[in-house]
mmCIF file of C-alpha atoms in Angstrom:
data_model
loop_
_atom_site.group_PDB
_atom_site.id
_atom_site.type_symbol
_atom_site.label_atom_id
_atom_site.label_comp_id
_atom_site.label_asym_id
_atom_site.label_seq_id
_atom_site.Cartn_x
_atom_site.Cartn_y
_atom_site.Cartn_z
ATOM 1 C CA UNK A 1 194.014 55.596 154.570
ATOM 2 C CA UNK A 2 196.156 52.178 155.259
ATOM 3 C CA UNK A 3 198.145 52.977 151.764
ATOM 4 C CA UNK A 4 199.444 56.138 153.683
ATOM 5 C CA UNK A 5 200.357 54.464 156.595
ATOM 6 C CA UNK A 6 202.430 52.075 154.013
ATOM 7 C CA UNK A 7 204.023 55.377 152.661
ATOM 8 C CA UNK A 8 204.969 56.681 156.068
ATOM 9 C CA UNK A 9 206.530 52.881 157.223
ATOM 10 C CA UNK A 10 208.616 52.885 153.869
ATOM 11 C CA UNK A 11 210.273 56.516 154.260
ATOM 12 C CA UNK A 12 210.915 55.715 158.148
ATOM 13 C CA UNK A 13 213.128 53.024 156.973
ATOM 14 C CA UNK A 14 215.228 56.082 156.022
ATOM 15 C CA UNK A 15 213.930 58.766 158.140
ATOM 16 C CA UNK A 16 214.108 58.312 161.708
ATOM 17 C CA UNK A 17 211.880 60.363 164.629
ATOM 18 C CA UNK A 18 210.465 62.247 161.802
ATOM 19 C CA UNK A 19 207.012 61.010 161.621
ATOM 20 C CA UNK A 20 204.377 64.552 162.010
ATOM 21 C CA UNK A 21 207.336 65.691 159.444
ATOM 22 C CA UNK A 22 206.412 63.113 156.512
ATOM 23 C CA UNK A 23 202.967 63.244 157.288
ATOM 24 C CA UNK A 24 202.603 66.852 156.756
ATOM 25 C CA UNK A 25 204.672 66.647 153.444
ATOM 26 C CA UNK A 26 202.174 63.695 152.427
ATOM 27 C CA UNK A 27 199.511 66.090 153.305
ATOM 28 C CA UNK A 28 200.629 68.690 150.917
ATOM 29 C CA UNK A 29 201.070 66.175 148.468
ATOM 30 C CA UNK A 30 197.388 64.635 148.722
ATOM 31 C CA UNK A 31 196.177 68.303 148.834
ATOM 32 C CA UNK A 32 197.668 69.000 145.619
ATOM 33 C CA UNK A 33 200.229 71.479 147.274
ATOM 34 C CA UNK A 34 204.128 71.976 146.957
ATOM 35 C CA UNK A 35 206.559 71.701 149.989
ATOM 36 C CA UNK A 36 209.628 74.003 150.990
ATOM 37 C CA UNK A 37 211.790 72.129 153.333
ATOM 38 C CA UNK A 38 213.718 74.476 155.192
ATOM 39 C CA UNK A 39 217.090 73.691 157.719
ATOM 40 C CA UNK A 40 220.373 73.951 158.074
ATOM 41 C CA UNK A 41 222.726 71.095 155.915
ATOM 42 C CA UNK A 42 222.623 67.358 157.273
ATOM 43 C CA UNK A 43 219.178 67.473 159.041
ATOM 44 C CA UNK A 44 217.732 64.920 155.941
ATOM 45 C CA UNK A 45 215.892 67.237 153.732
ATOM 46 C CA UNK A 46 217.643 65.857 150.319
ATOM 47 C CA UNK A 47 216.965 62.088 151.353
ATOM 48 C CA UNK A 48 212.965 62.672 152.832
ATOM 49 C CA UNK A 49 212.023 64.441 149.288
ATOM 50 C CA UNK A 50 214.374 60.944 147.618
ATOM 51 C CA UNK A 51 212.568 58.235 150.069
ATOM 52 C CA UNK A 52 209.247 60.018 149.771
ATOM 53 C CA UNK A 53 209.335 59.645 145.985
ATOM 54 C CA UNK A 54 210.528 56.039 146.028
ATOM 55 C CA UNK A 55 207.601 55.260 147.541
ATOM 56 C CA UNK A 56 205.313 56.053 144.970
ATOM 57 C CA UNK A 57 205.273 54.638 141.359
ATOM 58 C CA UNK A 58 205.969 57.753 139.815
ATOM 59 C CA UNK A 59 208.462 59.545 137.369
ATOM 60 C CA UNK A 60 210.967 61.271 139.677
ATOM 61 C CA UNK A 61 212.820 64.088 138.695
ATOM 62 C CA UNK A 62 215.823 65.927 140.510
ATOM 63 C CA UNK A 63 217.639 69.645 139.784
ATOM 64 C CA UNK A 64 220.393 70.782 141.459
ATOM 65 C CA UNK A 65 220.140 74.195 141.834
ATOM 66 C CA UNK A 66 223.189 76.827 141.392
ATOM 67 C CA UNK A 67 224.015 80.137 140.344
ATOM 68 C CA UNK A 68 224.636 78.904 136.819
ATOM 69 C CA UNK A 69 221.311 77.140 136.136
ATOM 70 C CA UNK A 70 219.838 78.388 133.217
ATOM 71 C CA UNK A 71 215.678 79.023 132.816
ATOM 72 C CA UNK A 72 215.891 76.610 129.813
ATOM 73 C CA UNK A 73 217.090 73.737 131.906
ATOM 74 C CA UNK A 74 214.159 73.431 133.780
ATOM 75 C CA UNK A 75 210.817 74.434 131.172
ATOM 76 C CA UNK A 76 213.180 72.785 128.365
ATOM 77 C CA UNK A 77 214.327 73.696 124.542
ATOM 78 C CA UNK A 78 213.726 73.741 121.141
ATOM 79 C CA UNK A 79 216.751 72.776 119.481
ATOM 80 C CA UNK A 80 217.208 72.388 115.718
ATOM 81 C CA UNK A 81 217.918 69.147 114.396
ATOM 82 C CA UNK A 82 220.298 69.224 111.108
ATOM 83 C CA UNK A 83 219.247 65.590 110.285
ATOM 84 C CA UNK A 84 215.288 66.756 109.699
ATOM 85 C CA UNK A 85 215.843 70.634 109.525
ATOM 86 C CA UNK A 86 213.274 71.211 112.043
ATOM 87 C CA UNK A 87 213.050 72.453 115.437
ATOM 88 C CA UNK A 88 212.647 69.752 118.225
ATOM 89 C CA UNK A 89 211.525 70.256 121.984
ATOM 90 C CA UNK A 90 213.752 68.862 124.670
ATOM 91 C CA UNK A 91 211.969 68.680 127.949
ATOM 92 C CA UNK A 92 213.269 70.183 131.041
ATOM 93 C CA UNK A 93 214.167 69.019 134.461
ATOM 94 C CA UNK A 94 210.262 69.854 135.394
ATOM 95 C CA UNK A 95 208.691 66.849 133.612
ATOM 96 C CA UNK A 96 207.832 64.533 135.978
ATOM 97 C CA UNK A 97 205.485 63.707 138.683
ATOM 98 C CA UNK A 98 208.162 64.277 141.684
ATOM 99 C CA UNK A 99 210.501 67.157 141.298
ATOM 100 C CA UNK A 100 213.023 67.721 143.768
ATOM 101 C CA UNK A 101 214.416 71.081 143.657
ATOM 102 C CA UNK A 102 217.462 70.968 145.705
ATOM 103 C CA UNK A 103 218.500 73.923 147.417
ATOM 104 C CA UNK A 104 216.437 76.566 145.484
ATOM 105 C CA UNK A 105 217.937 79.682 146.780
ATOM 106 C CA UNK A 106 221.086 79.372 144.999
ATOM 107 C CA UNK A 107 220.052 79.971 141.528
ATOM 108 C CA UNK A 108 219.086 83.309 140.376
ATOM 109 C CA UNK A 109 215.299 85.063 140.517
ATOM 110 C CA UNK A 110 215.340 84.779 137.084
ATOM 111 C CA UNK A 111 215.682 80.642 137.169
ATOM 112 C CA UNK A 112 213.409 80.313 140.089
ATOM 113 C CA UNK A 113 210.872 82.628 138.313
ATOM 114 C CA UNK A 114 210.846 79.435 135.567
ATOM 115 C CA UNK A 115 208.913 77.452 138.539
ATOM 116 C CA UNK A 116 206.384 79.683 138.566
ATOM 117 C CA UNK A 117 204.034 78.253 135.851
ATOM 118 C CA UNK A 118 204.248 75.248 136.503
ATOM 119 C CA UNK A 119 203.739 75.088 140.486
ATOM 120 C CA UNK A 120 200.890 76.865 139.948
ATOM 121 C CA UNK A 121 199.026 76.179 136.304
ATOM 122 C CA UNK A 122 200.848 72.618 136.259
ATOM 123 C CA UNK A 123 201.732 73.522 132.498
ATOM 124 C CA UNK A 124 205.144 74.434 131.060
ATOM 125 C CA UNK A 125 205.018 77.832 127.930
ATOM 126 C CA UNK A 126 208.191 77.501 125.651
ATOM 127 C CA UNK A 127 208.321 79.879 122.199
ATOM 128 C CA UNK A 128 204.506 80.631 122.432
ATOM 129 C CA UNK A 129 204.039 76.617 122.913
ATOM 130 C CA UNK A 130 202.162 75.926 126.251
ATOM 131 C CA UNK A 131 202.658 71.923 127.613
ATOM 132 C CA UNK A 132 200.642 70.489 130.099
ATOM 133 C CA UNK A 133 202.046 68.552 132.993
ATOM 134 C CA UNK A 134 200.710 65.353 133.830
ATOM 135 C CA UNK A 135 199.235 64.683 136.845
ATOM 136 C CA UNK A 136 200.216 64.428 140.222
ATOM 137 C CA UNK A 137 203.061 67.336 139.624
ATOM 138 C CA UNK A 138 204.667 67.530 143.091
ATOM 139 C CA UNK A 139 207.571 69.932 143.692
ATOM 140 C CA UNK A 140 209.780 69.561 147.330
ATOM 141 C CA UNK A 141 212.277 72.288 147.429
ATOM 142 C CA UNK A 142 215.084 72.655 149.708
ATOM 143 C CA UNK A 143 217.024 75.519 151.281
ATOM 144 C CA UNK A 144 219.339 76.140 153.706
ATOM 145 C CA UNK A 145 218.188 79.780 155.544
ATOM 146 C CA UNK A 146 221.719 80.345 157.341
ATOM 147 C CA UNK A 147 224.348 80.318 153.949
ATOM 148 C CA UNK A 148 223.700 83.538 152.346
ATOM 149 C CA UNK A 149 226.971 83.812 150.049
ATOM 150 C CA UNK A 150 225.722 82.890 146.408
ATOM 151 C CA UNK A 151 222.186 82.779 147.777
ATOM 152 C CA UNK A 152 219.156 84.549 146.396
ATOM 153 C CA UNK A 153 215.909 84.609 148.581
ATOM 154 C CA UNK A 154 212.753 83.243 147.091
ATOM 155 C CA UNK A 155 210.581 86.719 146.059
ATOM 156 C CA UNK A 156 206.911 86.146 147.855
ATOM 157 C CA UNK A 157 205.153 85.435 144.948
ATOM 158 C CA UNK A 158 207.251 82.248 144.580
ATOM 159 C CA UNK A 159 207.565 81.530 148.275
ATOM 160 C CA UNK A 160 203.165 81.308 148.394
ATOM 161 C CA UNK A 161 203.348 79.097 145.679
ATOM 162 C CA UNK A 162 204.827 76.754 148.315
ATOM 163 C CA UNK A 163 201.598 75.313 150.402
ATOM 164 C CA UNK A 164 203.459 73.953 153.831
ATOM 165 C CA UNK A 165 207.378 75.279 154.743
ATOM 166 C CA UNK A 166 208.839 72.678 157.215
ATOM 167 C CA UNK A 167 211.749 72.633 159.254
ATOM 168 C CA UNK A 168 213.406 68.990 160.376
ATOM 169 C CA UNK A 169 215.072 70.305 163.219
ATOM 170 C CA UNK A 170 218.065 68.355 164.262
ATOM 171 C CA UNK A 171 217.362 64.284 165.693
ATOM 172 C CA UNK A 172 217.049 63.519 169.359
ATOM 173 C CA UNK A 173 220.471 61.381 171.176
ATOM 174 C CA UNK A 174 218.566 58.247 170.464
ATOM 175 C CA UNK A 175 217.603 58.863 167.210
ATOM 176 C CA UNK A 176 220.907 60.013 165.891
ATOM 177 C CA UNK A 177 222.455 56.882 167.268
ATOM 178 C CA UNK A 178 220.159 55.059 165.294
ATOM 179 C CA UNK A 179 220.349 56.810 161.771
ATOM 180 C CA UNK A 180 223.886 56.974 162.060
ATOM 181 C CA UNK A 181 223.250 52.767 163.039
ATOM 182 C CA UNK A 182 221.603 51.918 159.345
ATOM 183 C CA UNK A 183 223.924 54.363 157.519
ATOM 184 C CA UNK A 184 227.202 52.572 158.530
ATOM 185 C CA UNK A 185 226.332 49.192 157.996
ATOM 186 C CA UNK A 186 224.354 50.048 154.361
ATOM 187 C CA UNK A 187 222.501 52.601 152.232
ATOM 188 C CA UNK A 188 218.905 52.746 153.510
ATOM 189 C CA UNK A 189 217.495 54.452 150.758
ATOM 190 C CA UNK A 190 218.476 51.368 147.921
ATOM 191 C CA UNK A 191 215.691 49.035 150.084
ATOM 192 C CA UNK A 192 213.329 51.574 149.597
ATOM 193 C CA UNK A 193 210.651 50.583 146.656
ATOM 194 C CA UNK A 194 207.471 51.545 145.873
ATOM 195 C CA UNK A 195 203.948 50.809 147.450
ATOM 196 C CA UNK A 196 201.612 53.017 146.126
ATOM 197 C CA UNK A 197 201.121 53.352 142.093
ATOM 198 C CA UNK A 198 200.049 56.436 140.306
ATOM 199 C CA UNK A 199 196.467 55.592 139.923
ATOM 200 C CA UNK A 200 196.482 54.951 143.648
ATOM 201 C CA UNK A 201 198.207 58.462 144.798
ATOM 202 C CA UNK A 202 195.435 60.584 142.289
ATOM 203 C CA UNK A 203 192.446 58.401 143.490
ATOM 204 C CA UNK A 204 193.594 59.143 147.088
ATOM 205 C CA UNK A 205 193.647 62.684 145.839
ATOM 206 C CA UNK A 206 190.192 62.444 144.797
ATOM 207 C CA UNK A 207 188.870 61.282 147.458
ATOM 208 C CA UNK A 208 190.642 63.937 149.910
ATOM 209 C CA UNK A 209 188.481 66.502 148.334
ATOM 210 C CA UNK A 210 185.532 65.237 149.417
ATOM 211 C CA UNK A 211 186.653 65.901 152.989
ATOM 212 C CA UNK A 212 183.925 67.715 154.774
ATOM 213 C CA UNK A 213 184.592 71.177 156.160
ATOM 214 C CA UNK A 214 181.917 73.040 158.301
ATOM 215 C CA UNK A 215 181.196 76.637 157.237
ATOM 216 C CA UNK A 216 181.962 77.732 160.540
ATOM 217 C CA UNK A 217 185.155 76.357 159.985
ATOM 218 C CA UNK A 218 186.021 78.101 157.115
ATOM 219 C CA UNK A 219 184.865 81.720 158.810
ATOM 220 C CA UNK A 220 187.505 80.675 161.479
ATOM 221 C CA UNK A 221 190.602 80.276 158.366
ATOM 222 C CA UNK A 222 189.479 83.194 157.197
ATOM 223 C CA UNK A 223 189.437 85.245 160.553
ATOM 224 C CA UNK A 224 193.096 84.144 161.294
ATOM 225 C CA UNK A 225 194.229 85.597 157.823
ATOM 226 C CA UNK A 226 192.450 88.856 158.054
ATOM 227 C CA UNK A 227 194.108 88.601 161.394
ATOM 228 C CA UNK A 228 197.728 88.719 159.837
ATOM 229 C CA UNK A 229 196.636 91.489 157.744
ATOM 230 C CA UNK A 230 195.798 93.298 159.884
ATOM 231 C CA UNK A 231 198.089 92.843 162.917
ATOM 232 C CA UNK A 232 200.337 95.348 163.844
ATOM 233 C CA UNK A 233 203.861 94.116 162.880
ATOM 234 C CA UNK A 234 202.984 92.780 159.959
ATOM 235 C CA UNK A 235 203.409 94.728 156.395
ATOM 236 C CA UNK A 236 201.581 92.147 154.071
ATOM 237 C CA UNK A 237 199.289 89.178 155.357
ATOM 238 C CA UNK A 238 198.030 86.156 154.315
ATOM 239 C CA UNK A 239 195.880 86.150 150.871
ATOM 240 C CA UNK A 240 193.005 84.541 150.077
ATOM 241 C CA UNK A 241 195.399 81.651 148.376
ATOM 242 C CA UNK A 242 196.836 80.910 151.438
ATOM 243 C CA UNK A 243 193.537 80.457 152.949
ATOM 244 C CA UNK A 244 192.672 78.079 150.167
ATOM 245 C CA UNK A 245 195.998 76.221 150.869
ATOM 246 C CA UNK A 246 195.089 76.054 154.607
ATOM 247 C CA UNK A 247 191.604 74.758 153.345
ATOM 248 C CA UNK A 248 192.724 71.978 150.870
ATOM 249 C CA UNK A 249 195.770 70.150 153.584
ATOM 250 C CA UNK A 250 193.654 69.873 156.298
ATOM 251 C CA UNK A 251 191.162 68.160 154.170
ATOM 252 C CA UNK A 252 194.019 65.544 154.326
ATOM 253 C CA UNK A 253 195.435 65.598 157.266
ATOM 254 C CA UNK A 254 191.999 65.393 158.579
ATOM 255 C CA UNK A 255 191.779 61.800 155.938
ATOM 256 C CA UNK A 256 195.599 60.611 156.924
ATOM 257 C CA UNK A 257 193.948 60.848 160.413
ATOM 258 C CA UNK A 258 191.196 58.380 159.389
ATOM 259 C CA UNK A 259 188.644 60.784 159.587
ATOM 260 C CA UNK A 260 185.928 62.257 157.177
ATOM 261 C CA UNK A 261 185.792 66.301 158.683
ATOM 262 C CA UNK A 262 188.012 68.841 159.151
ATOM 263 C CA UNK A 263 188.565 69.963 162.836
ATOM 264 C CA UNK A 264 189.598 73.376 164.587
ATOM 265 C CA UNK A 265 192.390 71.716 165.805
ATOM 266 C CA UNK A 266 193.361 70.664 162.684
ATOM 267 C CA UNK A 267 193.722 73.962 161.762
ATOM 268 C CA UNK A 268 195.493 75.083 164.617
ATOM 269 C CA UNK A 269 198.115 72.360 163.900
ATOM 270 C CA UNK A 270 198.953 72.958 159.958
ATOM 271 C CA UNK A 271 198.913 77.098 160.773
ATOM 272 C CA UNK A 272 202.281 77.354 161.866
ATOM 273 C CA UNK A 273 203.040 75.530 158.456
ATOM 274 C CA UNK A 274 200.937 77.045 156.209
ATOM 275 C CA UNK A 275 201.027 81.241 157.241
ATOM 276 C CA UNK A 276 204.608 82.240 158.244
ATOM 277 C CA UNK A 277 206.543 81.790 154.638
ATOM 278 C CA UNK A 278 203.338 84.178 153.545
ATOM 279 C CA UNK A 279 203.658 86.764 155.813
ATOM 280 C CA UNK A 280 205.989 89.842 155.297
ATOM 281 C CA UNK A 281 207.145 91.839 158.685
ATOM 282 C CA UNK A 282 207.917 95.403 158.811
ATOM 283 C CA UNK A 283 211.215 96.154 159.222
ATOM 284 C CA UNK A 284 213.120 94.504 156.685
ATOM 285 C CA UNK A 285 214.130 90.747 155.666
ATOM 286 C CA UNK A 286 215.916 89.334 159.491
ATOM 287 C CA UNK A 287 214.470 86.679 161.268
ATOM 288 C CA UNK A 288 211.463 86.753 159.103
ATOM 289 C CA UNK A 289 210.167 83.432 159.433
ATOM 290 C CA UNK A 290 210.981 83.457 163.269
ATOM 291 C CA UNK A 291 208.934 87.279 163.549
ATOM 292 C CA UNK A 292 205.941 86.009 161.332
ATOM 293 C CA UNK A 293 205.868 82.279 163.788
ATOM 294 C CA UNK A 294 205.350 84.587 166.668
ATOM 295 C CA UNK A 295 202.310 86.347 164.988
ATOM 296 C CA UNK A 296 200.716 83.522 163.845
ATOM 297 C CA UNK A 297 200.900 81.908 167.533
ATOM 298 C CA UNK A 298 199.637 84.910 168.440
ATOM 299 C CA UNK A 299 196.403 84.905 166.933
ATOM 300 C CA UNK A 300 195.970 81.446 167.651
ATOM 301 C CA UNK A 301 196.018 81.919 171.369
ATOM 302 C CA UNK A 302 193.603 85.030 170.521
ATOM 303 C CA UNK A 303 190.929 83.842 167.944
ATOM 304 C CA UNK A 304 188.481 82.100 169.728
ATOM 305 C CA UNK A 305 188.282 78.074 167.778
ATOM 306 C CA UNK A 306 184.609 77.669 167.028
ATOM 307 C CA UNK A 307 183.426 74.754 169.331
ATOM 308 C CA UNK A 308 180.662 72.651 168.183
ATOM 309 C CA UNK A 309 180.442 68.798 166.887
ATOM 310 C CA UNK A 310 182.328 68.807 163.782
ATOM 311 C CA UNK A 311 181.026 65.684 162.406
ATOM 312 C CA UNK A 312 178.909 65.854 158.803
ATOM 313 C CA UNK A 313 175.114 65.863 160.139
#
């Protein structure tokens, strides 16, 4: 897709070294998925979700999350108006196309719970009033996993609403020399504009769903979650929606790739992305994520990748 490779080239002007990183959160985003960026403060998590939705002709919408954020703020309010004595809604911060949730984990369960409906139903239920979202609905979260004080972890049933979690990791010598290059002479991100339109991102959407996927390939997704489930250090495994969500990005990462099939080592690529954040260890809450990577590499090195010519016949 040469409109992707446009995307990519416009948020490099900001992001430097980065480039499996923005491809995988274009993936989720062509997929029809959500993305949790994950990393410690300063690694460029705020400014990939801000370039990424510059790039696209869409409505763009940003919360900054903290402990006082109220439920109301995001799905919106009816609020009377005196002048016409009747009740008005007042959207929330979750209208949009884009949403950047910025650092999630500081407001409370009960605020993050109000992210629920829509990540997952794209629709927004105020006073018995259900709205739907318009299309593409697109929600990059951030967090940073080392702060705990006025933190609240994401419960599981809102961290698997989250199709990839990514970590930036810090830049190389090179490439910090170089960001810290553009962001002394000028602000990157004000050069960034569009060059892709709406109508362009959901026909690109479309078509990503028409990415073939062998049956054999979809035995091996499912093997590797029944895998999880049933692995030793492991409490809960993947579901059958995380299969689905495995399913659905490597339709397009397969298409950002320029091809028309989905390959074993596609999955074996977008795995490490996909499984962890839906995996829940024994033994309590530490080094989770770190715990659940080891599994899941694990069972890659174990499950035997089916081996035949993956192009459509």
């Amino acid at each position: 897709m040469e409109m992707i490779n446009k995307v990519v080239q416009n948020v490099e002007q900001v992001i430097v070294g980065k480039t499996d990183e923005v491809k995988l959160v274009i993936s989720a985003l062509l997929a029809g998925g959500h993305v949790l960026l994950e990393d410690v403060p300063g690694t460029g998590k705020t400014m990939l979700a801000k370039a990424l939705s510059a790039s696209f002709d869409c409505e763009f919408s940003r919360v900054q999350f903290t402990p006082d954020l109220l439920p109301s703020e995001l799905t919106g309010i009816n609020f009377y108006n005196p002048k016409t004595g009747d009740f008005t809604f007042r959207k929330g911060s979750l209208f949009g196309n884009i949403i950047l949730a910025d650092e999630i984990n500081r407001a409370t369960p009960r605020t993050q719970s109000g992210l629920l409906e829509s990540m997952e139903e794209r629709q927004i239920t105020v006073d018995g009033q259900t709205y739907p979202l318009e299309a593409p609905y697109f929600v990059i979260a951030t967090q940073n996993p080392i702060e705990t004080q006025g933190t609240f972890p994401l419960p599981e049933a809102q961290a698997d609403r989250f199709l990839l979690q990514l970590n930036l990791g810090y830049p190389t010598t090179d490439e910090s020399v170089n960001i810290i290059k553009k962001f002394v002479a000028d602000e990157p991100l004000k050069s960034v504009k569009p060059v892709c339109t709406k109508d362009d991102l959901l026909k690109m959407m479309e078509q990503v769903r028409n990415i073939y996927i062998h049956d054999d390939i979809f035995a091996y997704m499912v093997e590797m979650a029944e895998a999880t489930r049933n692995h030793e250090a492991t409490a809960l495994g993947v579901s059958t929606r995380g299969v689905l969500a495995l399913a659905r990005i490597s339709q397009a990462y397969a298409a950002i790739h320029g091809r028309d099939f989905v390959t074993p080592q596609d999955i074996q690529k977008l795995l490490p992305y996909v499984f962890p954040h839906r995996i829940v260890m024994k033994g309590g809450l530490g080094s989770r994520q770190t715990a659940a990577k080891s599994v899941v590499s694990e069972i890659v090195q174990t499950i035997a990748a089916p081996v035949e010519n993956w192009e459509k016949r």
